[in-house]
Short mmCIF file of C-alpha atoms in Angstrom, two decimals:
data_model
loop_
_atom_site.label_atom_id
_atom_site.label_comp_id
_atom_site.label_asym_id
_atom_site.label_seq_id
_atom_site.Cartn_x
_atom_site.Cartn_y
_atom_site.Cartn_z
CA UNK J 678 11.21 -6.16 -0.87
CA UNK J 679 8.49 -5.25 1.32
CA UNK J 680 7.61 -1.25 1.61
CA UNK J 681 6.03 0.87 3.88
CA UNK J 682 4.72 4.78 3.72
CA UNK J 683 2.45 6.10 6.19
CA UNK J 684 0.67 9.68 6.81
CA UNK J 685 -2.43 11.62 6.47
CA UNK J 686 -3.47 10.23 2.51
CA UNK J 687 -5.55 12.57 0.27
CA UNK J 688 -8.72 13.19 -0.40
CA UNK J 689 -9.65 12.54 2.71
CA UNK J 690 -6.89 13.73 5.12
CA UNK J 691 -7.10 10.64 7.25
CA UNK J 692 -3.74 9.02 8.69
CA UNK J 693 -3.18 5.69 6.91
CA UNK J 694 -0.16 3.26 7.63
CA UNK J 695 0.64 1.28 4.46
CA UNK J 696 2.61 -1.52 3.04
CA UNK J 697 3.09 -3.28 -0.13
CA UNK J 698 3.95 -6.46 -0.80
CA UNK J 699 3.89 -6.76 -4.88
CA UNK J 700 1.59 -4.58 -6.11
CA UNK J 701 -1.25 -4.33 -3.50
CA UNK J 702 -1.55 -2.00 -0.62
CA UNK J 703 -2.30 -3.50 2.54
CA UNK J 704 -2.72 -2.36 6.08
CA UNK J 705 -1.96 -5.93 7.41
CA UNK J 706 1.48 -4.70 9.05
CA UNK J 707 4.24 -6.88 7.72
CA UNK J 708 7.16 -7.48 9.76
CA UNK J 709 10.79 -5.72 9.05
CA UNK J 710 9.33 -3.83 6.12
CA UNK J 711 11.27 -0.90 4.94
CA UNK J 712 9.61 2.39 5.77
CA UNK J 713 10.42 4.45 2.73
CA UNK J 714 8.17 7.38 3.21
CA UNK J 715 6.16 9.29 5.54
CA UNK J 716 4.29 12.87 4.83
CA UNK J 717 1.16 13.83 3.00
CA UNK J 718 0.00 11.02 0.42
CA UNK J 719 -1.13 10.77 -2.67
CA UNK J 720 -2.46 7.68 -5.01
CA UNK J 721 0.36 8.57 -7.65
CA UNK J 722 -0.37 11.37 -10.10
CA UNK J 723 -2.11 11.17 -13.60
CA UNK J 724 -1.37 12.91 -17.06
CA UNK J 725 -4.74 12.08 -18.93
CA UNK J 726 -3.38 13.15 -22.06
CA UNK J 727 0.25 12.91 -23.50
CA UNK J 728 1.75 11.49 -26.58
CA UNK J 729 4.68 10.29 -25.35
CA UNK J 730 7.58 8.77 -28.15
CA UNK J 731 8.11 11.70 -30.64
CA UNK J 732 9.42 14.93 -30.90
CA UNK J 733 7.55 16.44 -33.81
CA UNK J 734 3.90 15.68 -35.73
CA UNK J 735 3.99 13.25 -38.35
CA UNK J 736 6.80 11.39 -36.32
CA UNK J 737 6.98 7.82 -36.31
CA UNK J 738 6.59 6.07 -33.00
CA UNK J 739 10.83 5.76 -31.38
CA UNK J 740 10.75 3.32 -28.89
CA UNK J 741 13.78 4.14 -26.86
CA UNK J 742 12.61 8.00 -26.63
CA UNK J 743 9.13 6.50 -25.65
CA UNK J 744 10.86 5.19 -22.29
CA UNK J 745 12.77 8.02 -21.96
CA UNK J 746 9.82 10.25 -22.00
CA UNK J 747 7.73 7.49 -19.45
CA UNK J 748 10.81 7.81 -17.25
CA UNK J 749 9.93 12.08 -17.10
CA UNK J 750 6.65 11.34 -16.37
CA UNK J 751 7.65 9.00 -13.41
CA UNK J 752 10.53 11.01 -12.01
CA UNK J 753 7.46 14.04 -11.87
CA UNK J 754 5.24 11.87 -10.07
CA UNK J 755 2.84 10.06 -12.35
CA UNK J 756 2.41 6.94 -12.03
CA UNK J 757 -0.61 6.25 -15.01
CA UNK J 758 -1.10 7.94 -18.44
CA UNK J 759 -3.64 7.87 -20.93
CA UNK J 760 -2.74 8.25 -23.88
CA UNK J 761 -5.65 9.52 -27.07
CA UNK J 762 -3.92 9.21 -29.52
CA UNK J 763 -0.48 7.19 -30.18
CA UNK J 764 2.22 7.53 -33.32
CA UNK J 765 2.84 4.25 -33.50
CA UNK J 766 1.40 0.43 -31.84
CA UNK J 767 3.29 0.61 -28.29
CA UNK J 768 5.92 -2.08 -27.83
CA UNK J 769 4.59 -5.20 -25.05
CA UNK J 770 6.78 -3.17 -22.44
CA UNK J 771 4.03 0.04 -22.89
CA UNK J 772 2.41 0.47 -19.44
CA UNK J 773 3.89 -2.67 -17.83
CA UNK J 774 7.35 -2.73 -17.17
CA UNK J 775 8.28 -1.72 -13.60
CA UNK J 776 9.73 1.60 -14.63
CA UNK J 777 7.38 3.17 -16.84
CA UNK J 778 3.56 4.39 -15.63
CA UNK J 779 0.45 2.36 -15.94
CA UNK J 780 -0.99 3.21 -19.15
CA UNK J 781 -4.56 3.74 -21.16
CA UNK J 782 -4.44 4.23 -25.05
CA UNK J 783 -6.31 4.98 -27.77
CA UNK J 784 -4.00 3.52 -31.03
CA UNK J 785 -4.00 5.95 -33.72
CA UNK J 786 -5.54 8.54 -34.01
CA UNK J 787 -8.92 8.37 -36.37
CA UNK J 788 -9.36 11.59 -38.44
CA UNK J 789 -11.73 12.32 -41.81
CA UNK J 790 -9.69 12.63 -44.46
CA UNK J 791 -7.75 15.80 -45.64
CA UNK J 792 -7.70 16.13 -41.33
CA UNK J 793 -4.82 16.09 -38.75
CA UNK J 794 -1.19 15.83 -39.28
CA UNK J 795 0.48 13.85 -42.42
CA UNK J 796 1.86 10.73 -41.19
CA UNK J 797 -0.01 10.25 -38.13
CA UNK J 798 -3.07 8.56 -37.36
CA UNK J 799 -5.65 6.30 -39.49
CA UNK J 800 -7.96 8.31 -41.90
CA UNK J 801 -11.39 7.00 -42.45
CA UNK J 802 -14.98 7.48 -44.66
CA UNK J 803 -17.99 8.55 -42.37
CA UNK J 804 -19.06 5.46 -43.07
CA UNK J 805 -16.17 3.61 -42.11
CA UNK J 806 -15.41 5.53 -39.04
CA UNK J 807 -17.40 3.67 -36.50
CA UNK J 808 -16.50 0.17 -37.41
CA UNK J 809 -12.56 1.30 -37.40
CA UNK J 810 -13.10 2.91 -33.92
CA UNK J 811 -15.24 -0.41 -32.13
CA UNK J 812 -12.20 -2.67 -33.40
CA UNK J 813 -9.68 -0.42 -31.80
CA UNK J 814 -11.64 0.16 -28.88
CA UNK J 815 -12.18 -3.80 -28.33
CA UNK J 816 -8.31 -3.91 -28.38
CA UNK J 817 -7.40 -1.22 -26.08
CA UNK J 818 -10.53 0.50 -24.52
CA UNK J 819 -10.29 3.60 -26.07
CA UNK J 820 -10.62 5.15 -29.48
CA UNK J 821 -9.89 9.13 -30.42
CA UNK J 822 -11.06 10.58 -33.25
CA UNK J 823 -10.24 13.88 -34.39
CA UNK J 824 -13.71 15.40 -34.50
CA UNK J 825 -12.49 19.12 -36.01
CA UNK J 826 -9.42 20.42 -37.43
CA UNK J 827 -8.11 24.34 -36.96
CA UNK J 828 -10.30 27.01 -37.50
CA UNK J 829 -12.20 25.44 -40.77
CA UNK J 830 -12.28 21.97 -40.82
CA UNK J 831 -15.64 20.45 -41.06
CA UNK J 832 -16.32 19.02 -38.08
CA UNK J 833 -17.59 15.23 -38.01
CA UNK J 834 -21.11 15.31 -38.59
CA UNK J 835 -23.65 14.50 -35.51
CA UNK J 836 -25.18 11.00 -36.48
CA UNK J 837 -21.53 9.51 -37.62
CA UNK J 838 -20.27 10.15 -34.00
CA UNK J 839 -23.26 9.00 -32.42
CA UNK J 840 -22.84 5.89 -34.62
CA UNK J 841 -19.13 5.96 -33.37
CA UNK J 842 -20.21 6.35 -29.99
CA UNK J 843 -22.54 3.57 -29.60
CA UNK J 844 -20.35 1.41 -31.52
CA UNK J 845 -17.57 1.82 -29.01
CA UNK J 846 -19.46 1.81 -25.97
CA UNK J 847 -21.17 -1.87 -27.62
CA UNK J 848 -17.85 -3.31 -27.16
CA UNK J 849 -17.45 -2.17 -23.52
CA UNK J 850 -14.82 0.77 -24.67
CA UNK J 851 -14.76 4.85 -24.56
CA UNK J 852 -14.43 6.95 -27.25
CA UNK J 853 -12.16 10.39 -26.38
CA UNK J 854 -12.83 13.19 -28.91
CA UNK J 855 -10.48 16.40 -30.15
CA UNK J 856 -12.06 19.27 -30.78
CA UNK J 857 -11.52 23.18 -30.83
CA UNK J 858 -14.24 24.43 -32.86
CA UNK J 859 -17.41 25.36 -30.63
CA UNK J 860 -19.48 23.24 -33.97
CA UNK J 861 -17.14 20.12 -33.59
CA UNK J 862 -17.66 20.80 -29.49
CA UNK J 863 -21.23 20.78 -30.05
CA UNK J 864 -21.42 17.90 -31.87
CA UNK J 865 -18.93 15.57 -29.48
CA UNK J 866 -21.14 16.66 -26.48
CA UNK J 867 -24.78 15.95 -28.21
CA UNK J 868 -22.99 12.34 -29.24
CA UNK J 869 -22.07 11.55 -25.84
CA UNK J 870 -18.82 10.88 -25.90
CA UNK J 871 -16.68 9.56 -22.72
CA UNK J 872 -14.13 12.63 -23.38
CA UNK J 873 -13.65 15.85 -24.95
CA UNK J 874 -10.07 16.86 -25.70
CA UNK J 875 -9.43 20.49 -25.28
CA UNK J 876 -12.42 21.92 -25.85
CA UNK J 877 -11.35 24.97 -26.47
CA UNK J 878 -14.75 27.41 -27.79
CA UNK J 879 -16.54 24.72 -25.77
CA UNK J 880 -20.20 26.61 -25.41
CA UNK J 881 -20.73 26.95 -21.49
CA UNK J 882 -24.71 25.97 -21.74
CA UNK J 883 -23.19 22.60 -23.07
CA UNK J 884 -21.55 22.08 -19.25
CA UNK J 885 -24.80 21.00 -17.44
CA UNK J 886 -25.18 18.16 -19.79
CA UNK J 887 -21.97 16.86 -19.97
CA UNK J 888 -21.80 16.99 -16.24
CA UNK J 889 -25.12 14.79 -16.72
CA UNK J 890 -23.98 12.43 -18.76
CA UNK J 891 -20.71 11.76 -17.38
CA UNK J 892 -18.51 13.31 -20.19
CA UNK J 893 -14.45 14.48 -18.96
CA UNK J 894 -12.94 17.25 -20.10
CA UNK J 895 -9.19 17.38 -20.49
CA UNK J 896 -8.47 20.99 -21.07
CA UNK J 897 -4.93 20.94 -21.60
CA UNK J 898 -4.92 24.65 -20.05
CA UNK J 899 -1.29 24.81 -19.28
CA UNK J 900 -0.04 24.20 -22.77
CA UNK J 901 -2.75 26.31 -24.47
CA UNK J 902 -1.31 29.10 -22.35
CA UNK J 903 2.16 28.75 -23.19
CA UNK J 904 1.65 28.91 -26.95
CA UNK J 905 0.01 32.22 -26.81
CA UNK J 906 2.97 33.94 -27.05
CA UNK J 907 4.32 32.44 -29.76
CA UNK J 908 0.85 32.72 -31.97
CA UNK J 909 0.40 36.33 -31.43
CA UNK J 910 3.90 36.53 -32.80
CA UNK J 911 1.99 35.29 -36.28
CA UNK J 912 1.30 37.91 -39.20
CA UNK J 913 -2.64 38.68 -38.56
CA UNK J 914 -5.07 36.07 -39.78
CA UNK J 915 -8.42 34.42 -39.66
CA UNK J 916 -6.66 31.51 -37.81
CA UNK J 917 -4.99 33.52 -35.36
CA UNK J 918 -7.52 35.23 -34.02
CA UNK J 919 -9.75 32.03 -33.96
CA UNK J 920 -6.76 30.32 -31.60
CA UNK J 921 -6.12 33.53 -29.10
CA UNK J 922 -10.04 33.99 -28.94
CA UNK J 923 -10.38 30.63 -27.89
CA UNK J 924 -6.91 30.51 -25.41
CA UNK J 925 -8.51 33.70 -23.99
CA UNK J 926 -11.46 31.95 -23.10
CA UNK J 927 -10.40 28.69 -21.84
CA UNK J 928 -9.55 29.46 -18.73
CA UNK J 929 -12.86 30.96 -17.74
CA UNK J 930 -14.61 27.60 -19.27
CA UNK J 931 -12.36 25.16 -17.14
CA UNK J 932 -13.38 26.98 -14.13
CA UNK J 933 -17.15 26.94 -15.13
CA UNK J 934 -16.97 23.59 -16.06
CA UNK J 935 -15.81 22.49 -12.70
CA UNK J 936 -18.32 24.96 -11.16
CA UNK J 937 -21.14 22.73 -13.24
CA UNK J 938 -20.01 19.44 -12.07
CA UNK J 939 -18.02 18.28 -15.16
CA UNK J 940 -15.22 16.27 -14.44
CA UNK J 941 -12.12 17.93 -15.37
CA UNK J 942 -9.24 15.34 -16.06
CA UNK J 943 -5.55 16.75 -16.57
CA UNK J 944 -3.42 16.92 -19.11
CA UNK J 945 -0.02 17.81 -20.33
CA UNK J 946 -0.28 17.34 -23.95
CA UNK J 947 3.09 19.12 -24.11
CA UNK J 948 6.99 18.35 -24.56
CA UNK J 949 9.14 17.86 -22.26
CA UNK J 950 6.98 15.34 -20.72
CA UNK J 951 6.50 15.07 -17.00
CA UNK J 952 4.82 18.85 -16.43
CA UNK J 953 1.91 17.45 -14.81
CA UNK J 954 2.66 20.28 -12.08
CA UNK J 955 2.38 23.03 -14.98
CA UNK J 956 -1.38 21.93 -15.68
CA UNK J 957 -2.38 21.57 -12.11
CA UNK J 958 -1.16 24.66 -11.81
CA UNK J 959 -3.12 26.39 -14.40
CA UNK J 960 -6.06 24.64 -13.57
CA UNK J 961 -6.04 26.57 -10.07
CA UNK J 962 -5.00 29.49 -11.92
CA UNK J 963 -8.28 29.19 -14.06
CA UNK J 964 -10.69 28.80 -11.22
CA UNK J 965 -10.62 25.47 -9.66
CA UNK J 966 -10.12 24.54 -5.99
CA UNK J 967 -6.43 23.38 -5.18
CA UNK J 968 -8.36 20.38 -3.51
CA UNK J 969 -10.20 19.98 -7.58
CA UNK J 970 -7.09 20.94 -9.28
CA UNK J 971 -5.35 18.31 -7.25
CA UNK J 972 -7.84 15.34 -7.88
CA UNK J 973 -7.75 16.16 -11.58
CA UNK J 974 -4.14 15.10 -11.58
CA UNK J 975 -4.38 12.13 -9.20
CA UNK J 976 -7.64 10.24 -7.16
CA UNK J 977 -10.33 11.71 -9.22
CA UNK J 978 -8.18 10.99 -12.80
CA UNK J 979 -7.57 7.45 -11.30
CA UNK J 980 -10.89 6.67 -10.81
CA UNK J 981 -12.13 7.71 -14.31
CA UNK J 982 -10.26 5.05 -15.28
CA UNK J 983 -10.98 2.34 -12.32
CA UNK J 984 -7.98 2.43 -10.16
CA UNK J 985 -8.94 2.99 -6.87
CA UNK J 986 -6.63 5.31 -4.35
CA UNK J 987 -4.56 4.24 -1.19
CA UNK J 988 -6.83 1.66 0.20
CA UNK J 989 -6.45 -2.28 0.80
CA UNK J 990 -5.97 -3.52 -2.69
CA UNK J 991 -5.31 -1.21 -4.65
CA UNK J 992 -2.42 -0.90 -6.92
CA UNK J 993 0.08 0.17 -4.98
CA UNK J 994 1.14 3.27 -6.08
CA UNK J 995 1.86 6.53 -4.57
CA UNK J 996 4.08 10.50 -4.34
CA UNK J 997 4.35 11.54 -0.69
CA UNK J 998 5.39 14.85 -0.22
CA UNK J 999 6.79 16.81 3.13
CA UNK J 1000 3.53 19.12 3.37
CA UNK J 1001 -0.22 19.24 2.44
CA UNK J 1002 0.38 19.45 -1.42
CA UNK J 1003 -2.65 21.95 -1.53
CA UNK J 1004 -1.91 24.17 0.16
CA UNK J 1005 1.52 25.20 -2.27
CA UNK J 1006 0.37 23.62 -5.75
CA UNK J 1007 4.40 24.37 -6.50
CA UNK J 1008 5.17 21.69 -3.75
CA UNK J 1009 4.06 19.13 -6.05
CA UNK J 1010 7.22 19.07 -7.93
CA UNK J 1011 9.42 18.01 -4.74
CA UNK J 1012 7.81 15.06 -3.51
CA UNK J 1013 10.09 12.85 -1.17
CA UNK J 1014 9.59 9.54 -2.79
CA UNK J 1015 7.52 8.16 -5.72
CA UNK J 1016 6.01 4.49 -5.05
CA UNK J 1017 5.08 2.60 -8.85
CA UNK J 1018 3.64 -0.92 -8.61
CA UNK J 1019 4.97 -1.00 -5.08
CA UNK J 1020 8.49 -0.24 -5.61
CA UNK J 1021 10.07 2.86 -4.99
CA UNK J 1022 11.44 4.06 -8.10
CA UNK J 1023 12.14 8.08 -6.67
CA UNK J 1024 13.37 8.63 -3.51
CA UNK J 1025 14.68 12.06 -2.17
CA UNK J 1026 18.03 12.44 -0.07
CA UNK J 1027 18.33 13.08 3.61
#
């Protein structure tokens, strides 16, 4: 089956008449392709951070609910995930079969001990930590590591993620880091690390640096903001007021983040999956240009990770949509049709 789309593709606006034979956009026009699509284009949407395959922490990975969840992700548009941070080694099928999106991981999670949630993840010495995180890092291209824990946990000190850092980026991989402490934040950004998770407490006069040195950060705004009401709920405590202090200020760090040049990659981090919409959203909310909310979700996100957008070659993936996406961030949960490794897998009715 040959395909066709054609419209005005973002970023640039530009009309573009595409087809794809496989997976590989083309503008060679091939004859009696099926035009599936035509509107305002996109390069297929990205959720840089979701843990698809469980339901609760501690979890073991279920293969059958991690389709089911890649299928939400799909049916909402995205067409890649990253995943920091998995319960479980993915099955073969993880980020290749025709039906489920493109995919990044990091493994399991790598956490100090006495740190994250019981059952998930690897726990690791100091010293141990940045051997463990170059051999998972030479296997998939990524390693997370859990660099603070709630309000007290002692964040990983400065010269073991350093260490972790340069022994990742030796092997050619990237090394994303959690934190929500503004010490652990501190610490991931002075290490140099490819990705900062949350970041909630993040100090601002850290921003100019990372946008220096090339370091993401994947807020995870829209979740954050939906468990505020639930927290506050909470009989008073040091940890409560440490989370709504920091949900209070996220916001107004995503937008001055953007404002310094970081790039901002988003992310769901939330069940159901496939509310990619929900954190572009809130990143507009915060601050950020519909045009830079947008691209944080789909060309901008892609890139990071070295897919290129809706140009000869390149994967062919796509969402069109009836109207110009930015200017109605809501929009973005209608599109019209959903192209993944150049097949339609979402198409809407007449």
């Amino acid at each position: 089956m040959v395909i066709r789309i054609r419209g005005r593709a973002l970023p640039h606006g530009e009309h573009v008449d595409l087809y794809a034979d496989g997976d590989r956009w083309t503008t060679d026009p091939v004859p009696h392709a099926d035009l599936v699509a035509e509107g305002w284009l996109l390069p297929g949407l990205v959720d840089a951070h979701t843990h698809p395959g469980v339901e609760s922490p501690g979890d073991p990975l279920d293969h059958g609910m991690l389709r089911d969840h890649l299928r939400q992700h799909v049916d909402a548009g995205v067409t890649v995930i990253r995943s920091p941070g998995l319960a479980g080694e993915p099955p073969p099928w993880f980020g290749v079969d025709p039906d489920v999106p493109r995919a990044w991981h990091a493994g399991p999670w790598l956490a100090r001990h006495g740190q994250f949630f019981d059952g998930w993840g690897r726990r690791a010495d100091d010293a141990e930590l940045p051997a463990i995180a170059a051999a998972q890092a030479a296997r998939t291209g990524w390693a997370k590591v859990i660099g603070d824990w709630r309000s007290n946990g002692e964040p990983v000190p400065l010269d073991v993620l350093t260490a972790v850092v340069e022994a990742v980026h030796a092997v050619g991989g990237r090394v994303a880091v959690h934190t929500q402490q503004a010490a652990g934040g501190e610490v991931a950004v002075l290490a140099g690390v490819d990705s900062v998770e949350h970041g909630m407490l993040l100090d601002p006069d850290l921003l100019a640096r990372m946008a220096e040195q090339g370091t993401a950060l994947t807020p995870t705004l829209s979740v954050m903001r939906r468990s505020v009401p639930e927290v506050r709920g909470r009989p008073d405590s040091d940890a409560k007021r440490w989370y709504l202090g920091g949900a209070r200020a996220h916001p107004g760090l995503v937008a001055a983040a953007a404002e310094a040049g970081v790039r901002v990659l988003a992310g769901t981090d939330s069940l159901p999956h496939g509310r990619i919409v929900d954190e572009v959203r809130a990143l507009a909310a915060a601050g950020m240009r519909p045009h830079d909310a947008l691209a944080a979700a789909s060309w901008d996100a892609r890139a990071y990770l070295g897919l290129p957008g809706l140009e000869p070659g390149a994967p062919a993936d796509a969402v069109v949509y009836a109207e110009d996406p930015r200017s109605d961030l809501g929009g973005l949960a209608h599109p019209i049709a959903v192209i993944l490794r150049g097949r339609p897998v979402r198409v809407a009715g007449p």
